PDB file of C-alpha atoms in Angstrom:
ATOM      1  CA  MET A   1      82.779  95.653 -20.845  1.00 56.00           C
ATOM      2  CA  ASN A   2      83.096  97.381 -24.088  1.00 75.00           C
ATOM      3  CA  LEU A   3      86.335  97.353 -26.068  1.00 78.00           C
ATOM      4  CA  ILE A   4      87.751 100.749 -25.306  1.00 76.00           C
ATOM      5  CA  ILE A   5      87.960  98.794 -20.981  1.00 78.00           C
ATOM      6  CA  LEU A   6      89.154  95.784 -22.628  1.00 83.00           C
ATOM      7  CA  CYS A   7      92.148  97.413 -24.207  1.00 81.00           C
ATOM      8  CA  HIS A   8      92.863  99.083 -21.120  1.00 79.00           C
ATOM      9  CA  VAL A   9      92.486  95.861 -19.442  1.00 84.00           C
ATOM     10  CA  LEU A  10      95.049  94.415 -21.739  1.00 87.00           C
ATOM     11  CA  GLU A  11      97.270  97.623 -21.342  1.00 85.00           C
ATOM     12  CA  ILE A  12      97.229  96.828 -17.384  1.00 86.00           C
ATOM     13  CA  LEU A  13      98.185  93.068 -17.944  1.00 90.00           C
ATOM     14  CA  TYR A  14     100.709  93.699 -19.998  1.00 90.00           C
ATOM     15  CA  PHE A  15     102.347  96.210 -17.361  1.00 89.00           C
ATOM     16  CA  ILE A  16     101.524  93.859 -14.681  1.00 90.00           C
ATOM     17  CA  PHE A  17     103.737  91.021 -16.235  1.00 92.00           C
ATOM     18  CA  ILE A  18     106.359  93.612 -17.102  1.00 91.00           C
ATOM     19  CA  LEU A  19     106.468  94.995 -13.690  1.00 90.00           C
ATOM     20  CA  ALA A  20     106.592  91.577 -12.294  1.00 91.00           C
ATOM     21  CA  GLY A  21     109.991  90.272 -14.365  1.00 92.00           C
ATOM     22  CA  PHE A  22     111.585  93.624 -13.677  1.00 91.00           C
ATOM     23  CA  TYR A  23     110.978  93.068  -9.984  1.00 91.00           C
ATOM     24  CA  CYS A  24     112.356  89.704 -10.099  1.00 91.00           C
ATOM     25  CA  TYR A  25     115.433  90.857 -12.179  1.00 90.00           C
ATOM     26  CA  LEU A  26     116.285  94.025 -10.175  1.00 89.00           C
ATOM     27  CA  LEU A  27     115.747  92.858  -6.558  1.00 89.00           C
ATOM     28  CA  ALA A  28     116.514  90.195  -4.621  1.00 88.00           C
ATOM     29  CA  PRO A  29     113.299  87.747  -4.160  1.00 90.00           C
ATOM     30  CA  VAL A  30     112.960  85.831  -0.686  1.00 89.00           C
ATOM     31  CA  ARG A  31     111.517  82.491  -2.924  1.00 88.00           C
ATOM     32  CA  SER A  32     112.837  81.341  -6.164  1.00 89.00           C
ATOM     33  CA  ARG A  33     112.360  83.762  -9.274  1.00 89.00           C
ATOM     34  CA  LYS A  34     109.614  81.708 -10.820  1.00 91.00           C
ATOM     35  CA  THR A  35     107.715  81.606  -7.591  1.00 92.00           C
ATOM     36  CA  THR A  36     108.163  85.274  -7.063  1.00 92.00           C
ATOM     37  CA  PHE A  37     107.122  86.250 -10.563  1.00 93.00           C
ATOM     38  CA  TRP A  38     103.748  84.534 -10.429  1.00 94.00           C
ATOM     39  CA  LEU A  39     103.023  85.951  -6.831  1.00 93.00           C
ATOM     40  CA  SER A  40     103.905  89.528  -8.099  1.00 92.00           C
ATOM     41  CA  VAL A  41     101.221  88.918 -10.941  1.00 92.00           C
ATOM     42  CA  LEU A  42      98.769  87.214  -8.968  1.00 92.00           C
ATOM     43  CA  PHE A  43      99.557  90.645  -6.303  1.00 90.00           C
ATOM     44  CA  MET A  44      98.680  92.652  -9.053  1.00 89.00           C
ATOM     45  CA  LEU A  45      96.182  91.252 -10.558  1.00 87.00           C
ATOM     46  CA  PRO A  46      93.126  93.723  -8.867  1.00 84.00           C
ATOM     47  CA  ASP A  47      94.254  96.428 -10.775  1.00 81.00           C
ATOM     48  CA  ALA A  48      92.978  94.827 -13.976  1.00 81.00           C
ATOM     49  CA  VAL A  49      89.918  93.527 -12.250  1.00 80.00           C
ATOM     50  CA  LEU A  50      89.289  97.332 -11.320  1.00 78.00           C
ATOM     51  CA  MET A  51      90.210  98.476 -14.558  1.00 75.00           C
ATOM     52  CA  ALA A  52      87.373  96.334 -15.766  1.00 74.00           C
ATOM     53  CA  LEU A  53      84.846  97.353 -13.027  1.00 75.00           C
ATOM     54  CA  ASN A  54      85.464 100.647 -12.177  1.00 66.00           C
ATOM     55  CA  TYR A  55      87.415 102.143 -15.104  1.00 58.00           C
ATOM     56  CA  GLU A  56      87.306 106.131 -13.896  1.00 58.00           C
ATOM     57  CA  LYS A  57      88.316 105.272 -10.407  1.00 58.00           C
ATOM     58  CA  ILE A  58      91.546 102.801 -11.290  1.00 60.00           C
ATOM     59  CA  HIS A  59      94.164 106.009 -11.148  1.00 57.00           C
ATOM     60  CA  LEU A  60      93.047 105.962  -7.521  1.00 58.00           C
ATOM     61  CA  PHE A  61      94.319 102.766  -6.588  1.00 66.00           C
ATOM     62  CA  HIS A  62      97.151 101.586  -9.305  1.00 71.00           C
ATOM     63  CA  TRP A  63      99.981 103.505  -8.003  1.00 70.00           C
ATOM     64  CA  VAL A  64      99.332 101.479  -4.253  1.00 76.00           C
ATOM     65  CA  ILE A  65      98.196  97.963  -6.582  1.00 81.00           C
ATOM     66  CA  ILE A  66     101.915  98.095  -8.031  1.00 83.00           C
ATOM     67  CA  LEU A  67     103.986  98.534  -5.223  1.00 83.00           C
ATOM     68  CA  LEU A  68     102.358  95.481  -2.979  1.00 84.00           C
ATOM     69  CA  PRO A  69     104.552  92.885  -4.717  1.00 89.00           C
ATOM     70  CA  LEU A  70     107.819  95.106  -3.779  1.00 86.00           C
ATOM     71  CA  VAL A  71     106.224  95.090   0.502  1.00 85.00           C
ATOM     72  CA  PHE A  72     106.270  91.199   0.329  1.00 87.00           C
ATOM     73  CA  LEU A  73     108.110  89.772  -2.145  1.00 90.00           C
ATOM     74  CA  PHE A  74     111.491  90.887  -1.711  1.00 91.00           C
ATOM     75  CA  SER A  75     114.399  91.108   0.985  1.00 88.00           C
ATOM     76  CA  ASP A  76     116.295  94.133  -0.196  1.00 85.00           C
ATOM     77  CA  PRO A  77     116.083  97.525   2.007  1.00 85.00           C
ATOM     78  CA  MET A  78     113.284  99.558   1.777  1.00 82.00           C
ATOM     79  CA  GLU A  79     114.772 102.466   0.191  1.00 78.00           C
ATOM     80  CA  LYS A  80     115.926 100.089  -3.123  1.00 82.00           C
ATOM     81  CA  ARG A  81     113.093  98.665  -3.419  1.00 85.00           C
ATOM     82  CA  ILE A  82     111.082 102.337  -2.851  1.00 81.00           C
ATOM     83  CA  SER A  83     113.628 103.441  -5.691  1.00 81.00           C
ATOM     84  CA  CYS A  84     112.513 100.551  -7.774  1.00 85.00           C
ATOM     85  CA  TYR A  85     109.087 100.996  -7.666  1.00 84.00           C
ATOM     86  CA  VAL A  86     109.650 104.939  -8.637  1.00 81.00           C
ATOM     87  CA  LEU A  87     112.349 104.112 -11.873  1.00 82.00           C
ATOM     88  CA  LEU A  88     109.587 101.442 -12.963  1.00 86.00           C
ATOM     89  CA  TYR A  89     107.070 104.150 -12.561  1.00 83.00           C
ATOM     90  CA  PHE A  90     108.833 106.486 -14.771  1.00 81.00           C
ATOM     91  CA  SER A  91     109.586 103.935 -17.069  1.00 85.00           C
ATOM     92  CA  MET A  92     105.628 102.863 -17.565  1.00 85.00           C
ATOM     93  CA  LEU A  93     104.964 106.455 -17.598  1.00 82.00           C
ATOM     94  CA  LEU A  94     107.434 107.376 -20.417  1.00 84.00           C
ATOM     95  CA  CYS A  95     105.803 104.298 -22.403  1.00 85.00           C
ATOM     96  CA  GLU A  96     102.208 105.462 -22.039  1.00 83.00           C
ATOM     97  CA  ILE A  97     103.449 109.457 -22.945  1.00 82.00           C
ATOM     98  CA  ALA A  98     105.285 108.166 -25.818  1.00 84.00           C
ATOM     99  CA  GLY A  99     102.382 105.593 -27.226  1.00 82.00           C
ATOM    100  CA  ALA A 100     100.064 108.596 -27.029  1.00 81.00           C
ATOM    101  CA  ILE A 101     102.355 110.598 -29.023  1.00 83.00           C
ATOM    102  CA  ILE A 102     102.920 107.738 -31.293  1.00 83.00           C
ATOM    103  CA  CYS A 103      99.107 107.036 -31.366  1.00 80.00           C
ATOM    104  CA  CYS A 104      98.059 110.732 -31.956  1.00 81.00           C
ATOM    105  CA  PHE A 105     100.679 111.085 -35.096  1.00 81.00           C
ATOM    106  CA  VAL A 106      98.995 108.731 -36.788  1.00 80.00           C
ATOM    107  CA  LEU A 107      95.610 109.448 -36.043  1.00 78.00           C
ATOM    108  CA  SER A 108      96.350 112.746 -37.074  1.00 79.00           C
ATOM    109  CA  VAL A 109      98.203 111.694 -40.417  1.00 80.00           C
ATOM    110  CA  GLN A 110      95.308 110.116 -41.177  1.00 77.00           C
ATOM    111  CA  SER A 111      92.258 112.548 -40.646  1.00 74.00           C
ATOM    112  CA  GLY A 112      94.282 115.269 -41.904  1.00 75.00           C
ATOM    113  CA  HIS A 113      94.097 117.098 -38.652  1.00 73.00           C
ATOM    114  CA  PHE A 114      95.530 116.996 -34.952  1.00 68.00           C
ATOM    115  CA  THR A 115      93.599 114.230 -33.109  1.00 67.00           C
ATOM    116  CA  ALA A 116      93.926 113.999 -29.635  1.00 64.00           C
ATOM    117  CA  PRO A 117      94.339 110.871 -28.159  1.00 57.00           C
ATOM    118  CA  PHE A 118      92.297 111.154 -24.874  1.00 55.00           C
ATOM    119  CA  SER A 119      88.836 110.377 -25.956  1.00 56.00           C
ATOM    120  CA  LEU A 120      89.162 107.478 -28.224  1.00 62.00           C
ATOM    121  CA  ASN A 121      86.444 104.981 -30.144  1.00 71.00           C
ATOM    122  CA  ALA A 122      87.420 101.664 -30.144  1.00 75.00           C
ATOM    123  CA  PHE A 123      89.585 101.432 -33.379  1.00 77.00           C
ATOM    124  CA  GLN A 124      91.475 104.151 -31.907  1.00 76.00           C
ATOM    125  CA  SER A 125      91.887 102.585 -28.547  1.00 79.00           C
ATOM    126  CA  CYS A 126      93.297  99.233 -30.047  1.00 83.00           C
ATOM    127  CA  LEU A 127      95.953 101.593 -32.079  1.00 82.00           C
ATOM    128  CA  TYR A 128      96.603 103.034 -28.737  1.00 81.00           C
ATOM    129  CA  LEU A 129      97.293 100.201 -27.068  1.00 84.00           C
ATOM    130  CA  PHE A 130      99.055  98.521 -30.182  1.00 87.00           C
ATOM    131  CA  SER A 131     101.378 101.824 -30.012  1.00 86.00           C
ATOM    132  CA  ILE A 132     102.179 101.163 -26.567  1.00 87.00           C
ATOM    133  CA  VAL A 133     102.786  97.624 -26.624  1.00 89.00           C
ATOM    134  CA  VAL A 134     105.284  98.078 -29.336  1.00 88.00           C
ATOM    135  CA  PHE A 135     107.254 100.977 -27.700  1.00 88.00           C
ATOM    136  CA  SER A 136     107.456  99.401 -24.330  1.00 88.00           C
ATOM    137  CA  SER A 137     108.737  96.200 -25.926  1.00 88.00           C
ATOM    138  CA  LEU A 138     111.404  98.003 -28.144  1.00 88.00           C
ATOM    139  CA  LEU A 139     112.710 100.486 -25.136  1.00 87.00           C
ATOM    140  CA  LEU A 140     112.208  98.407 -21.682  1.00 87.00           C
ATOM    141  CA  PRO A 141     114.465  95.781 -22.172  1.00 87.00           C
ATOM    142  CA  ARG A 142     117.075  98.482 -23.177  1.00 87.00           C
ATOM    143  CA  LEU A 143     116.753 100.120 -20.247  1.00 85.00           C
ATOM    144  CA  ALA A 144     117.069  97.253 -17.832  1.00 86.00           C
ATOM    145  CA  PRO A 145     121.025  97.263 -17.790  1.00 86.00           C
ATOM    146  CA  LEU A 146     120.848 100.999 -17.252  1.00 83.00           C
ATOM    147  CA  LEU A 147     118.329 100.971 -14.376  1.00 83.00           C
ATOM    148  CA  GLU A 148     120.397  97.745 -12.882  1.00 84.00           C
ATOM    149  CA  ARG A 149     123.495 100.225 -12.954  1.00 80.00           C
ATOM    150  CA  LEU A 150     121.359 102.829 -11.387  1.00 76.00           C
ATOM    151  CA  LEU A 151     119.952 101.258  -8.239  1.00 79.00           C
ATOM    152  CA  GLU A 152     123.383 100.423  -7.600  1.00 74.00           C
ATOM    153  CA  TYR A 153     124.867 103.843  -6.728  1.00 71.00           C
ATOM    154  CA  ILE A 154     121.563 106.232  -7.095  1.00 72.00           C
ATOM    155  CA  ASP A 155     120.445 107.736  -3.667  1.00 72.00           C
ATOM    156  CA  GLY A 156     116.843 106.422  -3.005  1.00 71.00           C
ATOM    157  CA  ILE A 157     115.676 109.261  -0.824  1.00 76.00           C
ATOM    158  CA  ALA A 158     116.622 111.926  -2.979  1.00 78.00           C
ATOM    159  CA  LEU A 159     114.489 109.435  -6.043  1.00 74.00           C
ATOM    160  CA  ILE A 160     111.780 109.347  -4.068  1.00 76.00           C
ATOM    161  CA  LEU A 161     111.965 112.821  -3.058  1.00 79.00           C
ATOM    162  CA  ILE A 162     111.364 113.746  -6.875  1.00 76.00           C
ATOM    163  CA  GLY A 163     108.856 110.275  -7.328  1.00 73.00           C
ATOM    164  CA  LEU A 164     106.466 111.209  -4.707  1.00 76.00           C
ATOM    165  CA  PRO A 165     105.919 114.878  -6.647  1.00 77.00           C
ATOM    166  CA  VAL A 166     104.626 113.103  -9.833  1.00 71.00           C
ATOM    167  CA  ILE A 167     102.172 110.668  -7.878  1.00 71.00           C
ATOM    168  CA  SER A 168     100.588 113.064  -5.527  1.00 74.00           C
ATOM    169  CA  CYS A 169     100.179 115.502  -9.003  1.00 69.00           C
ATOM    170  CA  LEU A 170      98.323 112.412 -10.427  1.00 66.00           C
ATOM    171  CA  LEU A 171      96.462 111.257  -7.489  1.00 69.00           C
ATOM    172  CA  SER A 172      95.236 115.019  -6.992  1.00 71.00           C
ATOM    173  CA  HIS A 173      93.805 114.944 -10.252  1.00 64.00           C
ATOM    174  CA  SER A 174      91.904 111.688  -9.967  1.00 63.00           C
ATOM    175  CA  LEU A 175      90.538 113.186  -6.863  1.00 66.00           C
ATOM    176  CA  ILE A 176      89.770 116.460  -8.156  1.00 66.00           C
ATOM    177  CA  THR A 177      88.139 114.885 -10.973  1.00 63.00           C
ATOM    178  CA  LEU A 178      86.438 112.309  -9.499  1.00 64.00           C
ATOM    179  CA  ALA A 179      85.552 113.347  -5.568  1.00 64.00           C
ATOM    180  CA  ARG A 180      84.745 116.714  -7.395  1.00 69.00           C
ATOM    181  CA  LEU A 181      86.944 118.741  -4.744  1.00 69.00           C
ATOM    182  CA  PRO A 182      87.434 122.224  -5.519  1.00 72.00           C
ATOM    183  CA  ALA A 183      89.932 123.638  -7.990  1.00 67.00           C
ATOM    184  CA  TRP A 184      92.206 125.440  -5.309  1.00 71.00           C
ATOM    185  CA  PHE A 185      93.161 122.186  -3.606  1.00 71.00           C
ATOM    186  CA  ILE A 186      95.756 121.765  -6.568  1.00 72.00           C
ATOM    187  CA  PHE A 187      97.761 124.635  -5.009  1.00 77.00           C
ATOM    188  CA  PRO A 188      98.578 122.971  -1.032  1.00 80.00           C
ATOM    189  CA  VAL A 189      99.432 119.704  -3.438  1.00 77.00           C
ATOM    190  CA  PHE A 190     101.612 121.664  -5.879  1.00 77.00           C
ATOM    191  CA  LEU A 191     103.066 123.629  -3.190  1.00 83.00           C
ATOM    192  CA  PHE A 192     103.873 120.907  -1.184  1.00 82.00           C
ATOM    193  CA  SER A 193     105.161 118.949  -4.514  1.00 79.00           C
ATOM    194  CA  TYR A 194     107.876 121.589  -5.043  1.00 80.00           C
ATOM    195  CA  TYR A 195     109.196 121.673  -1.880  1.00 84.00           C
ATOM    196  CA  LEU A 196     109.620 117.782  -2.298  1.00 81.00           C
ATOM    197  CA  LEU A 197     111.199 118.072  -5.645  1.00 79.00           C
ATOM    198  CA  HIS A 198     113.491 120.932  -4.824  1.00 82.00           C
ATOM    199  CA  ARG A 199     114.772 118.869  -1.604  1.00 83.00           C
ATOM    200  CA  GLY A 200     115.172 116.087  -3.927  1.00 79.00           C
ATOM    201  CA  LEU A 201     117.719 117.958  -6.306  1.00 78.00           C
ATOM    202  CA  ILE A 202     119.458 119.453  -3.163  1.00 85.00           C
ATOM    203  CA  ARG A 203     120.256 115.684  -1.939  1.00 81.00           C
ATOM    204  CA  ILE A 204     120.915 114.900  -5.585  1.00 77.00           C
ATOM    205  CA  HIS A 205     123.395 117.601  -5.490  1.00 79.00           C
ATOM    206  CA  GLN A 206     124.934 116.791  -2.173  1.00 82.00           C
ATOM    207  CA  TYR A 207     125.580 112.817  -2.678  1.00 79.00           C
ATOM    208  CA  GLU A 208     126.969 113.339  -6.089  1.00 77.00           C
ATOM    209  CA  PHE A 209     129.307 116.365  -4.070  1.00 83.00           C
ATOM    210  CA  HIS A 210     129.673 112.746  -1.889  1.00 83.00           C
ATOM    211  CA  ARG A 211     130.137 110.413  -4.828  1.00 79.00           C
ATOM    212  CA  GLN A 212     132.852 112.932  -6.358  1.00 83.00           C
ATOM    213  CA  GLN A 213     135.095 113.319  -2.928  1.00 87.00           C
ATOM    214  CA  LEU A 214     134.660 109.406  -2.637  1.00 85.00           C
ATOM    215  CA  LYS A 215     135.919 108.469  -6.332  1.00 85.00           C
ATOM    216  CA  SER A 216     138.742 111.147  -5.891  1.00 86.00           C
ATOM    217  CA  GLN A 217     140.027 109.191  -2.569  1.00 87.00           C
ATOM    218  CA  LYS A 218     139.710 106.264  -3.824  1.00 88.00           C
ATOM    219  CA  LEU A 219     142.291 107.566  -7.033  1.00 87.00           C
ATOM    220  CA  LEU A 220     143.931 109.055  -4.441  1.00 87.00           C
ATOM    221  CA  ILE A 221     144.501 105.614  -2.517  1.00 87.00           C
ATOM    222  CA  GLU A 222     144.958 103.632  -5.863  1.00 84.00           C
ATOM    223  CA  GLY A 223     147.960 105.767  -6.611  1.00 84.00           C
ATOM    224  CA  GLN A 224     149.882 105.568  -3.441  1.00 84.00           C
ATOM    225  CA  LEU A 225     149.250 101.664  -3.275  1.00 84.00           C
ATOM    226  CA  SER A 226     151.168 101.108  -6.995  1.00 83.00           C
ATOM    227  CA  TYR A 227     154.096 103.919  -5.634  1.00 83.00           C
ATOM    228  CA  SER A 228     154.352 101.643  -2.618  1.00 82.00           C
ATOM    229  CA  ARG A 229     154.305  98.562  -4.616  1.00 82.00           C
ATOM    230  CA  GLU A 230     156.909 100.548  -6.863  1.00 83.00           C
ATOM    231  CA  LEU A 231     158.671 101.343  -4.207  1.00 81.00           C
ATOM    232  CA  GLU A 232     158.336  97.894  -2.297  1.00 80.00           C
ATOM    233  CA  LYS A 233     159.636  96.236  -5.872  1.00 81.00           C
ATOM    234  CA  GLU A 234     162.844  98.829  -5.341  1.00 78.00           C
ATOM    235  CA  TYR A 235     163.949  97.920  -2.263  1.00 75.00           C
ATOM    236  CA  GLN A 236     163.663  94.338  -3.350  1.00 75.00           C
ATOM    237  CA  GLN A 237     165.572  94.811  -5.785  1.00 72.00           C
ATOM    238  CA  LEU A 238     168.102  96.635  -3.671  1.00 69.00           C
ATOM    239  CA  ARG A 239     168.208  93.998  -0.677  1.00 68.00           C
ATOM    240  CA  ARG A 240     168.657  91.548  -3.447  1.00 70.00           C
ATOM    241  CA  TRP A 241     172.062  93.551  -4.306  1.00 65.00           C
ATOM    242  CA  ASN A 242     173.348  93.817  -1.082  1.00 62.00           C
ATOM    243  CA  HIS A 243     172.772  90.129  -0.588  1.00 62.00           C
ATOM    244  CA  ASP A 244     174.903  89.211  -3.989  1.00 67.00           C
ATOM    245  CA  ILE A 245     177.063  92.181  -3.013  1.00 72.00           C
ATOM    246  CA  GLY A 246     178.007  90.402   0.427  1.00 70.00           C
ATOM    247  CA  ASN A 247     178.070  86.699  -1.295  1.00 70.00           C
ATOM    248  CA  HIS A 248     180.837  88.178  -2.944  1.00 67.00           C
ATOM    249  CA  PHE A 249     182.869  89.635  -0.844  1.00 71.00           C
ATOM    250  CA  GLN A 250     182.692  86.266   0.686  1.00 73.00           C
ATOM    251  CA  ALA A 251     183.842  84.471  -1.981  1.00 72.00           C
ATOM    252  CA  LEU A 252     186.746  86.982  -2.476  1.00 71.00           C
ATOM    253  CA  ALA A 253     187.426  86.616   1.208  1.00 76.00           C
ATOM    254  CA  PHE A 254     187.950  82.537   1.330  1.00 71.00           C
ATOM    255  CA  LEU A 255     190.238  82.730  -1.746  1.00 70.00           C
ATOM    256  CA  LEU A 256     192.265  85.844  -0.360  1.00 71.00           C
ATOM    257  CA  GLU A 257     192.715  83.856   2.917  1.00 74.00           C
ATOM    258  CA  SER A 258     193.325  80.567   0.616  1.00 75.00           C
ATOM    259  CA  GLN A 259     196.130  82.698  -0.935  1.00 70.00           C
ATOM    260  CA  LYS A 260     194.319  82.155  -3.996  1.00 71.00           C
ATOM    261  CA  TYR A 261     195.161  85.841  -6.079  1.00 69.00           C
ATOM    262  CA  GLU A 262     194.658  84.188  -9.608  1.00 75.00           C
ATOM    263  CA  GLU A 263     191.448  82.758  -8.550  1.00 74.00           C
ATOM    264  CA  GLY A 264     190.464  85.937  -7.261  1.00 70.00           C
ATOM    265  CA  LYS A 265     191.605  88.224  -9.939  1.00 72.00           C
ATOM    266  CA  SER A 266     189.841  85.829 -12.259  1.00 78.00           C
ATOM    267  CA  TYR A 267     186.198  86.161  -9.978  1.00 71.00           C
ATOM    268  CA  ILE A 268     186.902  90.014 -10.222  1.00 72.00           C
ATOM    269  CA  ARG A 269     186.900  90.151 -14.080  1.00 76.00           C
ATOM    270  CA  GLU A 270     184.358  87.727 -14.691  1.00 74.00           C
ATOM    271  CA  LEU A 271     181.921  89.966 -11.946  1.00 68.00           C
ATOM    272  CA  LEU A 272     183.081  92.936 -13.634  1.00 67.00           C
ATOM    273  CA  GLU A 273     182.147  91.215 -17.213  1.00 68.00           C
ATOM    274  CA  LYS A 274     178.671  90.098 -16.085  1.00 67.00           C
ATOM    275  CA  GLU A 275     177.686  94.123 -14.690  1.00 59.00           C
ATOM    276  CA  PHE A 276     179.255  95.687 -18.013  1.00 50.00           C
TER     277      PHE A 276
END
């Protein structure tokens, strides 16, 4: 194993631990979180082994291996688990792209001309690994609350429809380059990916429209409840006032029947002074 492959193996191991932590943070594990974390790491370790043994063909299996813990170790609905997978897959792609850009920038500044980070030597591979680890360590902890909120209201099926084109394009690229398939193989994959992306965007639009309707209905119901509470308060005040008036009339009637006219006048004056 040369240093270039070792750097990629370390990158895979880093993301395995990151993914295991995110799975346990975002989803409900069947066992304790600590046990589930280490089981998730164990499930995804073949990814690093394949990277060490056959570096060129790892892209054919990478997206499947990191999906395995979600199938067996968590109790959430499958739609939520797949949504979590797609969101984390996009996050990893973002970190890898950012790491490649940072590495490319540093190497270009150092050499004085543009250097692409695709055919790296040992030093450049170490720099690439360092860039990814630093950027991921800064970005992913800040993404965790956002991903948690997204999983609460995002439409999982729409997310899957958008995520599948990305995975299918990566997989088809690996098949064309490694299995030496004809170049026209990309066209049906592209058309299928475009169809899935189109359906996913339509579903997001429909889901957002439905969510806005529910939000409007909720605001309307809250307004009606608030108005009902105000009416109830006014009714209670009116009922209390009617009850007090009834008591006053009974008291006055008793005084008049007892021919206590002066006391009745004093009682009326006291009531008027209280009111005004």
